[in-house]
Amino acid sequence: MSGRIALICGAGQFPLVAARAARAGGRDVFILALKGIASEGVAEFPHVWLGVGQLGAAFREIEARGIEEVCFIGGLGRPEFADLRPDWGAIKRLPEIVRLLKGGDDHALKGVLRLFESEGLRVVGVETLAPGLLAAPGAMNRLPFPREMEDDLAFGHECLAALSAFDCGQAVVLHHRRIVALEAAEGTDSMLLRVAELREKGRWRAKGPVGLLIKAPKKGQDLRVDLPAMGPETVSAAAKAGLRGIAVEAGKVLILDRGAVAAQAEKAGLFLHGFSREAGR
């Protein structure tokens, strides 16, 4: 795949890594960086800084460059309507924007996707630009997934699938089929810090490294706009929580610098495993 593409960039290092991968793959990359959110590093590419509410300006910038494909990448906290400061292009679409802000995160993201598609744009997933950022199947470091945890993996994945209808989090911590924590609006890393506090306060009495973090997309989630992601902070938080390892859905979770994160997990005594939903393990 080649040609021009616009990357709409939120927080974190994923946007810059994805942009570099796209350029290495022959794409002509233009960055729409969200003010106060995107990293300054994206300025190494042709770019423009826009507020979250400057929808009209975003469409004008894209059209002026003859771009037909866009990709959303990077973290973005759910904005409050009062903070949007919409431009005229957003004001014209206020009924749609109000509707998408009334639901959960998945509802809102799908609404954003529809807004861009209504302008004749193709929204592509980051996996088409940087497949090397996705979790690999099987063991990603030298610590194998323990066979005795297969039941916990199946149980935890079933739990996340059941919760998908409620549009909540994408991660769960469990031990011997006991749910220790579920991710909600706080995000995976903050959930793991909560697990560490539970151990420190004796609310979860467990000796030694135990427990499993499972991370996977919600059932029916549109991965073009909301791929789950993890990085070094997730590994550090999992180690602090005293977990035994991390299992993520292969091909459907972004990992910033997969090799380095896998090595970091191994050094912390954590296995990093990519499971297949189809295979059930």
PDB file of C-alpha atoms in Angstrom, residues 19-271:
ATOM      1  CA  ALA A  19       4.300   7.318  11.438  1.00  0.00           C
ATOM      2  CA  ARG A  20       7.911   6.194  11.009  1.00  0.00           C
ATOM      3  CA  ALA A  21       6.778   2.683  10.080  1.00  0.00           C
ATOM      4  CA  ALA A  22       4.331   4.105   7.528  1.00  0.00           C
ATOM      5  CA  ARG A  23       7.062   6.263   6.004  1.00  0.00           C
ATOM      6  CA  ALA A  24       9.426   3.274   5.860  1.00  0.00           C
ATOM      7  CA  GLY A  25       6.655   1.400   4.041  1.00  0.00           C
ATOM      8  CA  GLY A  26       6.473   4.064   1.341  1.00  0.00           C
ATOM      9  CA  ARG A  27       3.558   6.125   2.647  1.00  0.00           C
ATOM     10  CA  ASP A  28       3.484   9.925   2.381  1.00  0.00           C
ATOM     11  CA  VAL A  29       2.539  10.838   5.960  1.00  0.00           C
ATOM     12  CA  PHE A  30       0.786  14.007   7.096  1.00  0.00           C
ATOM     13  CA  ILE A  31       0.131  14.510  10.822  1.00  0.00           C
ATOM     14  CA  LEU A  32      -2.899  16.136  12.403  1.00  0.00           C
ATOM     15  CA  ALA A  33      -1.592  16.526  15.953  1.00  0.00           C
ATOM     16  CA  LEU A  34      -4.039  17.240  18.761  1.00  0.00           C
ATOM     17  CA  LYS A  35      -2.999  20.319  20.741  1.00  0.00           C
ATOM     18  CA  GLY A  36      -1.943  19.647  24.306  1.00  0.00           C
ATOM     19  CA  ILE A  37      -2.224  15.893  23.734  1.00  0.00           C
ATOM     20  CA  ALA A  38       0.128  14.689  20.978  1.00  0.00           C
ATOM     21  CA  SER A  39       3.873  14.432  21.537  1.00  0.00           C
ATOM     22  CA  GLU A  40       6.069  17.222  20.187  1.00  0.00           C
ATOM     23  CA  GLY A  41       8.073  14.495  18.439  1.00  0.00           C
ATOM     24  CA  VAL A  42       5.503  14.160  15.656  1.00  0.00           C
ATOM     25  CA  ALA A  43       6.767  17.506  14.337  1.00  0.00           C
ATOM     26  CA  GLU A  44       9.464  15.592  12.413  1.00  0.00           C
ATOM     27  CA  PHE A  45       6.700  15.003   9.836  1.00  0.00           C
ATOM     28  CA  PRO A  46       4.667  17.538   7.850  1.00  0.00           C
ATOM     29  CA  HIS A  47       2.003  18.459  10.355  1.00  0.00           C
ATOM     30  CA  VAL A  48      -0.557  20.847  11.731  1.00  0.00           C
ATOM     31  CA  TRP A  49      -1.677  21.315  15.334  1.00  0.00           C
ATOM     32  CA  LEU A  50      -5.430  21.299  15.889  1.00  0.00           C
ATOM     33  CA  GLY A  51      -7.748  21.428  18.885  1.00  0.00           C
ATOM     34  CA  VAL A  52     -10.049  18.471  19.515  1.00  0.00           C
ATOM     35  CA  GLY A  53     -13.045  20.558  18.448  1.00  0.00           C
ATOM     36  CA  GLN A  54     -11.544  21.812  15.169  1.00  0.00           C
ATOM     37  CA  LEU A  55     -13.301  19.254  13.011  1.00  0.00           C
ATOM     38  CA  GLY A  56     -13.851  21.612  10.103  1.00  0.00           C
ATOM     39  CA  ALA A  57     -10.172  22.582  10.034  1.00  0.00           C
ATOM     40  CA  ALA A  58      -9.184  18.906  10.059  1.00  0.00           C
ATOM     41  CA  PHE A  59     -11.319  18.163   7.018  1.00  0.00           C
ATOM     42  CA  ARG A  60      -9.971  21.236   5.190  1.00  0.00           C
ATOM     43  CA  GLU A  61      -6.348  20.244   5.852  1.00  0.00           C
ATOM     44  CA  ILE A  62      -7.002  16.714   4.609  1.00  0.00           C
ATOM     45  CA  GLU A  63      -8.870  17.864   1.500  1.00  0.00           C
ATOM     46  CA  ALA A  64      -6.241  20.473   0.621  1.00  0.00           C
ATOM     47  CA  ARG A  65      -3.612  17.730   0.371  1.00  0.00           C
ATOM     48  CA  GLY A  66      -5.733  15.328  -1.643  1.00  0.00           C
ATOM     49  CA  ILE A  67      -5.649  12.743   1.134  1.00  0.00           C
ATOM     50  CA  GLU A  68      -8.238   9.961   1.059  1.00  0.00           C
ATOM     51  CA  GLU A  69      -7.095   7.741   3.942  1.00  0.00           C
ATOM     52  CA  VAL A  70      -6.840   8.516   7.655  1.00  0.00           C
ATOM     53  CA  CYS A  71      -5.606   6.569  10.662  1.00  0.00           C
ATOM     54  CA  PHE A  72      -6.301   7.306  14.330  1.00  0.00           C
ATOM     55  CA  ILE A  73      -3.426   6.509  16.690  1.00  0.00           C
ATOM     56  CA  GLY A  74      -2.552   7.433  20.284  1.00  0.00           C
ATOM     57  CA  GLY A  75      -4.397   7.978  23.533  1.00  0.00           C
ATOM     58  CA  LEU A  76      -7.206  10.479  23.904  1.00  0.00           C
ATOM     59  CA  GLY A  77      -9.138  11.030  27.106  1.00  0.00           C
ATOM     60  CA  ARG A  78     -12.868  11.423  26.687  1.00  0.00           C
ATOM     61  CA  PRO A  79     -13.428  15.176  26.227  1.00  0.00           C
ATOM     62  CA  GLU A  80     -16.163  17.115  27.947  1.00  0.00           C
ATOM     63  CA  PHE A  81     -18.416  19.000  25.545  1.00  0.00           C
ATOM     64  CA  ALA A  82     -17.566  22.311  27.245  1.00  0.00           C
ATOM     65  CA  ASP A  83     -13.866  21.750  26.459  1.00  0.00           C
ATOM     66  CA  LEU A  84     -14.295  21.090  22.742  1.00  0.00           C
ATOM     67  CA  ARG A  85     -14.308  24.730  21.553  1.00  0.00           C
ATOM     68  CA  PRO A  86     -15.840  23.661  18.237  1.00  0.00           C
ATOM     69  CA  ASP A  87     -15.048  25.461  15.004  1.00  0.00           C
ATOM     70  CA  TRP A  88     -17.721  26.075  12.367  1.00  0.00           C
ATOM     71  CA  GLY A  89     -17.192  22.650  10.855  1.00  0.00           C
ATOM     72  CA  ALA A  90     -17.918  21.052  14.222  1.00  0.00           C
ATOM     73  CA  ILE A  91     -20.840  23.367  14.946  1.00  0.00           C
ATOM     74  CA  LYS A  92     -22.535  22.234  11.722  1.00  0.00           C
ATOM     75  CA  ARG A  93     -22.272  18.671  13.023  1.00  0.00           C
ATOM     76  CA  LEU A  94     -23.316  19.409  16.632  1.00  0.00           C
ATOM     77  CA  PRO A  95     -26.306  17.021  16.655  1.00  0.00           C
ATOM     78  CA  GLU A  96     -24.033  14.143  15.641  1.00  0.00           C
ATOM     79  CA  ILE A  97     -21.328  15.143  18.139  1.00  0.00           C
ATOM     80  CA  VAL A  98     -23.811  15.400  21.011  1.00  0.00           C
ATOM     81  CA  ARG A  99     -25.158  11.942  20.168  1.00  0.00           C
ATOM     82  CA  LEU A 100     -21.745  10.301  20.128  1.00  0.00           C
ATOM     83  CA  LEU A 101     -20.754  11.882  23.467  1.00  0.00           C
ATOM     84  CA  LYS A 102     -23.796  10.427  25.216  1.00  0.00           C
ATOM     85  CA  GLY A 103     -22.672   6.787  25.031  1.00  0.00           C
ATOM     86  CA  GLY A 104     -19.646   4.809  26.168  1.00  0.00           C
ATOM     87  CA  ASP A 105     -16.174   5.049  24.675  1.00  0.00           C
ATOM     88  CA  ASP A 106     -16.819   2.452  21.971  1.00  0.00           C
ATOM     89  CA  HIS A 107     -20.019   4.257  20.930  1.00  0.00           C
ATOM     90  CA  ALA A 108     -18.150   7.581  20.774  1.00  0.00           C
ATOM     91  CA  LEU A 109     -15.247   6.210  18.742  1.00  0.00           C
ATOM     92  CA  LYS A 110     -17.546   4.553  16.223  1.00  0.00           C
ATOM     93  CA  GLY A 111     -19.348   7.871  15.919  1.00  0.00           C
ATOM     94  CA  VAL A 112     -16.081   9.667  15.148  1.00  0.00           C
ATOM     95  CA  LEU A 113     -15.319   7.032  12.528  1.00  0.00           C
ATOM     96  CA  ARG A 114     -18.711   7.619  10.875  1.00  0.00           C
ATOM     97  CA  LEU A 115     -18.086  11.383  10.803  1.00  0.00           C
ATOM     98  CA  PHE A 116     -14.873  10.900   8.837  1.00  0.00           C
ATOM     99  CA  GLU A 117     -16.396   8.284   6.528  1.00  0.00           C
ATOM    100  CA  SER A 118     -19.262  10.668   5.787  1.00  0.00           C
ATOM    101  CA  GLU A 119     -16.650  12.969   4.244  1.00  0.00           C
ATOM    102  CA  GLY A 120     -15.654  10.224   1.788  1.00  0.00           C
ATOM    103  CA  LEU A 121     -12.528   9.238   3.712  1.00  0.00           C
ATOM    104  CA  ARG A 122     -11.316   5.674   4.295  1.00  0.00           C
ATOM    105  CA  VAL A 123     -10.370   4.969   7.889  1.00  0.00           C
ATOM    106  CA  VAL A 124      -7.642   2.335   8.175  1.00  0.00           C
ATOM    107  CA  GLY A 125      -6.230   0.591  11.223  1.00  0.00           C
ATOM    108  CA  VAL A 126      -2.686   1.092  12.441  1.00  0.00           C
ATOM    109  CA  GLU A 127      -1.987  -2.585  11.750  1.00  0.00           C
ATOM    110  CA  THR A 128      -1.959  -1.763   8.025  1.00  0.00           C
ATOM    111  CA  LEU A 129       0.861   0.743   8.623  1.00  0.00           C
ATOM    112  CA  ALA A 130       2.894  -0.903  11.384  1.00  0.00           C
ATOM    113  CA  PRO A 131       2.119  -4.627  11.761  1.00  0.00           C
ATOM    114  CA  GLY A 132       5.259  -5.004  13.882  1.00  0.00           C
ATOM    115  CA  LEU A 133       3.526  -3.104  16.687  1.00  0.00           C
ATOM    116  CA  LEU A 134       0.978  -5.872  17.206  1.00  0.00           C
ATOM    117  CA  ALA A 135       1.282  -8.649  19.783  1.00  0.00           C
ATOM    118  CA  ALA A 136       2.761 -11.841  18.360  1.00  0.00           C
ATOM    119  CA  PRO A 137       1.167 -15.272  18.909  1.00  0.00           C
ATOM    120  CA  GLY A 138       2.632 -17.509  21.604  1.00  0.00           C
ATOM    121  CA  ALA A 139       5.506 -16.745  23.955  1.00  0.00           C
ATOM    122  CA  MET A 140       7.074 -13.331  23.384  1.00  0.00           C
ATOM    123  CA  ASN A 141       9.917 -13.932  25.846  1.00  0.00           C
ATOM    124  CA  ARG A 142      11.660 -16.972  27.286  1.00  0.00           C
ATOM    125  CA  LEU A 143       9.124 -17.464  30.073  1.00  0.00           C
ATOM    126  CA  PRO A 144       6.438 -19.866  28.788  1.00  0.00           C
ATOM    127  CA  PHE A 145       2.763 -19.541  29.549  1.00  0.00           C
ATOM    128  CA  PRO A 146       2.018 -21.992  32.418  1.00  0.00           C
ATOM    129  CA  ARG A 147      -0.372 -24.768  31.427  1.00  0.00           C
ATOM    130  CA  GLU A 148      -2.077 -24.554  34.827  1.00  0.00           C
ATOM    131  CA  MET A 149      -3.208 -21.002  33.955  1.00  0.00           C
ATOM    132  CA  GLU A 150      -5.060 -22.008  30.790  1.00  0.00           C
ATOM    133  CA  ASP A 151      -8.342 -22.214  32.713  1.00  0.00           C
ATOM    134  CA  ASP A 152      -7.823 -18.697  34.087  1.00  0.00           C
ATOM    135  CA  LEU A 153      -7.080 -17.419  30.574  1.00  0.00           C
ATOM    136  CA  ALA A 154     -10.259 -18.950  29.158  1.00  0.00           C
ATOM    137  CA  PHE A 155     -12.320 -17.722  32.117  1.00  0.00           C
ATOM    138  CA  GLY A 156     -10.912 -14.186  31.947  1.00  0.00           C
ATOM    139  CA  HIS A 157     -11.430 -13.890  28.226  1.00  0.00           C
ATOM    140  CA  GLU A 158     -15.012 -15.107  28.637  1.00  0.00           C
ATOM    141  CA  CYS A 159     -15.497 -12.436  31.306  1.00  0.00           C
ATOM    142  CA  LEU A 160     -14.249  -9.658  29.009  1.00  0.00           C
ATOM    143  CA  ALA A 161     -16.446 -10.907  26.167  1.00  0.00           C
ATOM    144  CA  ALA A 162     -19.505 -10.894  28.454  1.00  0.00           C
ATOM    145  CA  LEU A 163     -18.771  -7.323  29.579  1.00  0.00           C
ATOM    146  CA  SER A 164     -18.381  -6.045  26.012  1.00  0.00           C
ATOM    147  CA  ALA A 165     -22.062  -5.167  25.784  1.00  0.00           C
ATOM    148  CA  PHE A 166     -21.548  -2.677  28.625  1.00  0.00           C
ATOM    149  CA  ASP A 167     -18.679  -0.872  26.812  1.00  0.00           C
ATOM    150  CA  CYS A 168     -16.337  -0.853  29.802  1.00  0.00           C
ATOM    151  CA  GLY A 169     -12.675  -1.850  29.967  1.00  0.00           C
ATOM    152  CA  GLN A 170     -10.431  -4.144  27.973  1.00  0.00           C
ATOM    153  CA  ALA A 171      -8.482  -5.841  30.756  1.00  0.00           C
ATOM    154  CA  VAL A 172      -8.976  -8.062  33.784  1.00  0.00           C
ATOM    155  CA  VAL A 173      -6.753  -9.426  36.563  1.00  0.00           C
ATOM    156  CA  LEU A 174      -7.670 -12.800  37.997  1.00  0.00           C
ATOM    157  CA  HIS A 175      -6.322 -15.708  40.019  1.00  0.00           C
ATOM    158  CA  HIS A 176      -7.828 -19.194  40.223  1.00  0.00           C
ATOM    159  CA  ARG A 177     -11.000 -17.975  38.449  1.00  0.00           C
ATOM    160  CA  ARG A 178     -11.393 -15.160  40.977  1.00  0.00           C
ATOM    161  CA  ILE A 179     -11.771 -11.702  39.454  1.00  0.00           C
ATOM    162  CA  VAL A 180      -9.387  -9.416  41.314  1.00  0.00           C
ATOM    163  CA  ALA A 181      -9.916  -6.274  39.215  1.00  0.00           C
ATOM    164  CA  LEU A 182     -11.666  -5.120  36.067  1.00  0.00           C
ATOM    165  CA  GLU A 183     -10.577  -2.175  33.962  1.00  0.00           C
ATOM    166  CA  ALA A 184     -13.051   0.689  33.717  1.00  0.00           C
ATOM    167  CA  ALA A 185     -12.460   4.333  32.785  1.00  0.00           C
ATOM    168  CA  GLU A 186      -9.134   4.500  34.672  1.00  0.00           C
ATOM    169  CA  GLY A 187      -7.202   2.409  32.132  1.00  0.00           C
ATOM    170  CA  THR A 188      -5.097  -0.720  32.475  1.00  0.00           C
ATOM    171  CA  ASP A 189      -2.075   0.778  34.221  1.00  0.00           C
ATOM    172  CA  SER A 190      -4.172   2.507  36.888  1.00  0.00           C
ATOM    173  CA  MET A 191      -6.154  -0.694  37.409  1.00  0.00           C
ATOM    174  CA  LEU A 192      -2.871  -2.525  38.058  1.00  0.00           C
ATOM    175  CA  LEU A 193      -1.846   0.087  40.634  1.00  0.00           C
ATOM    176  CA  ARG A 194      -5.161  -0.599  42.359  1.00  0.00           C
ATOM    177  CA  VAL A 195      -4.283  -4.303  42.414  1.00  0.00           C
ATOM    178  CA  ALA A 196      -0.939  -3.464  44.026  1.00  0.00           C
ATOM    179  CA  GLU A 197      -2.788  -1.489  46.711  1.00  0.00           C
ATOM    180  CA  LEU A 198      -5.110  -4.436  47.338  1.00  0.00           C
ATOM    181  CA  ARG A 199      -2.081  -6.615  48.057  1.00  0.00           C
ATOM    182  CA  GLU A 200      -0.403  -3.984  50.213  1.00  0.00           C
ATOM    183  CA  LYS A 201      -3.549  -3.541  52.302  1.00  0.00           C
ATOM    184  CA  GLY A 202      -4.173  -7.276  52.599  1.00  0.00           C
ATOM    185  CA  ARG A 203      -7.434  -7.163  50.659  1.00  0.00           C
ATOM    186  CA  TRP A 204      -5.980  -9.706  48.239  1.00  0.00           C
ATOM    187  CA  ARG A 205      -3.903 -12.159  50.230  1.00  0.00           C
ATOM    188  CA  ALA A 206      -1.540 -13.905  47.866  1.00  0.00           C
ATOM    189  CA  LYS A 207       2.009 -15.129  48.409  1.00  0.00           C
ATOM    190  CA  GLY A 208       4.628 -14.652  45.751  1.00  0.00           C
ATOM    191  CA  PRO A 209       4.000 -13.827  42.077  1.00  0.00           C
ATOM    192  CA  VAL A 210       0.464 -14.939  41.274  1.00  0.00           C
ATOM    193  CA  GLY A 211      -2.364 -13.744  39.070  1.00  0.00           C
ATOM    194  CA  LEU A 212      -2.795 -13.051  35.390  1.00  0.00           C
ATOM    195  CA  LEU A 213      -3.431  -9.847  33.468  1.00  0.00           C
ATOM    196  CA  ILE A 214      -5.521 -10.422  30.339  1.00  0.00           C
ATOM    197  CA  LYS A 215      -5.932  -7.676  27.761  1.00  0.00           C
ATOM    198  CA  ALA A 216      -8.079  -7.952  24.642  1.00  0.00           C
ATOM    199  CA  PRO A 217     -10.447  -5.849  22.533  1.00  0.00           C
ATOM    200  CA  LYS A 218     -14.110  -5.773  23.361  1.00  0.00           C
ATOM    201  CA  LYS A 219     -16.373  -8.049  21.359  1.00  0.00           C
ATOM    202  CA  GLY A 220     -17.466  -6.208  18.202  1.00  0.00           C
ATOM    203  CA  GLN A 221     -14.967  -3.388  18.786  1.00  0.00           C
ATOM    204  CA  ASP A 222     -13.888  -1.510  15.664  1.00  0.00           C
ATOM    205  CA  LEU A 223     -10.129  -1.980  15.774  1.00  0.00           C
ATOM    206  CA  ARG A 224      -9.529   0.801  13.261  1.00  0.00           C
ATOM    207  CA  VAL A 225     -10.091   3.415  15.949  1.00  0.00           C
ATOM    208  CA  ASP A 226      -9.542   1.675  19.266  1.00  0.00           C
ATOM    209  CA  LEU A 227      -6.860  -1.002  19.398  1.00  0.00           C
ATOM    210  CA  PRO A 228      -5.926  -1.857  22.991  1.00  0.00           C
ATOM    211  CA  ALA A 229      -2.330  -0.947  23.776  1.00  0.00           C
ATOM    212  CA  MET A 230       0.370  -1.673  26.327  1.00  0.00           C
ATOM    213  CA  GLY A 231       3.920  -0.537  26.882  1.00  0.00           C
ATOM    214  CA  PRO A 232       6.698  -0.408  29.485  1.00  0.00           C
ATOM    215  CA  GLU A 233       4.408   1.237  32.055  1.00  0.00           C
ATOM    216  CA  THR A 234       2.026  -1.725  31.883  1.00  0.00           C
ATOM    217  CA  VAL A 235       4.851  -4.166  32.566  1.00  0.00           C
ATOM    218  CA  SER A 236       6.115  -2.074  35.491  1.00  0.00           C
ATOM    219  CA  ALA A 237       2.621  -1.855  36.978  1.00  0.00           C
ATOM    220  CA  ALA A 238       2.053  -5.622  36.538  1.00  0.00           C
ATOM    221  CA  ALA A 239       5.334  -6.327  38.336  1.00  0.00           C
ATOM    222  CA  LYS A 240       4.420  -3.952  41.154  1.00  0.00           C
ATOM    223  CA  ALA A 241       1.075  -5.753  41.472  1.00  0.00           C
ATOM    224  CA  GLY A 242       2.977  -9.009  41.964  1.00  0.00           C
ATOM    225  CA  LEU A 243       1.472 -10.768  38.978  1.00  0.00           C
ATOM    226  CA  ARG A 244       2.902 -13.853  37.339  1.00  0.00           C
ATOM    227  CA  GLY A 245       2.347 -12.806  33.770  1.00  0.00           C
ATOM    228  CA  ILE A 246       0.483 -11.012  30.993  1.00  0.00           C
ATOM    229  CA  ALA A 247      -1.642 -12.521  28.222  1.00  0.00           C
ATOM    230  CA  VAL A 248      -2.812 -10.341  25.327  1.00  0.00           C
ATOM    231  CA  GLU A 249      -4.771 -11.215  22.215  1.00  0.00           C
ATOM    232  CA  ALA A 250      -2.318 -11.824  19.385  1.00  0.00           C
ATOM    233  CA  GLY A 251      -2.649  -9.440  16.460  1.00  0.00           C
ATOM    234  CA  LYS A 252      -5.153  -7.256  18.301  1.00  0.00           C
ATOM    235  CA  VAL A 253      -3.125  -5.450  20.978  1.00  0.00           C
ATOM    236  CA  LEU A 254      -0.503  -2.790  20.263  1.00  0.00           C
ATOM    237  CA  ILE A 255       2.841  -3.165  22.027  1.00  0.00           C
ATOM    238  CA  LEU A 256       5.278  -0.286  21.894  1.00  0.00           C
ATOM    239  CA  ASP A 257       8.678  -1.791  20.958  1.00  0.00           C
ATOM    240  CA  ARG A 258       7.588  -5.410  21.314  1.00  0.00           C
ATOM    241  CA  GLY A 259      11.107  -6.785  21.762  1.00  0.00           C
ATOM    242  CA  ALA A 260      12.058  -4.324  24.497  1.00  0.00           C
ATOM    243  CA  VAL A 261       8.764  -4.775  26.348  1.00  0.00           C
ATOM    244  CA  ALA A 262       9.098  -8.575  26.184  1.00  0.00           C
ATOM    245  CA  ALA A 263      12.641  -8.347  27.554  1.00  0.00           C
ATOM    246  CA  GLN A 264      11.501  -5.986  30.306  1.00  0.00           C
ATOM    247  CA  ALA A 265       8.760  -8.429  31.283  1.00  0.00           C
ATOM    248  CA  GLU A 266      11.217 -11.327  31.361  1.00  0.00           C
ATOM    249  CA  LYS A 267      13.631  -9.373  33.575  1.00  0.00           C
ATOM    250  CA  ALA A 268      10.728  -8.683  35.955  1.00  0.00           C
ATOM    251  CA  GLY A 269       9.856 -12.389  36.012  1.00  0.00           C
ATOM    252  CA  LEU A 270       6.681 -11.952  33.951  1.00  0.00           C
ATOM    253  CA  PHE A 271       5.769 -14.087  30.952  1.00  0.00           C
TER     254      PHE A 271
END
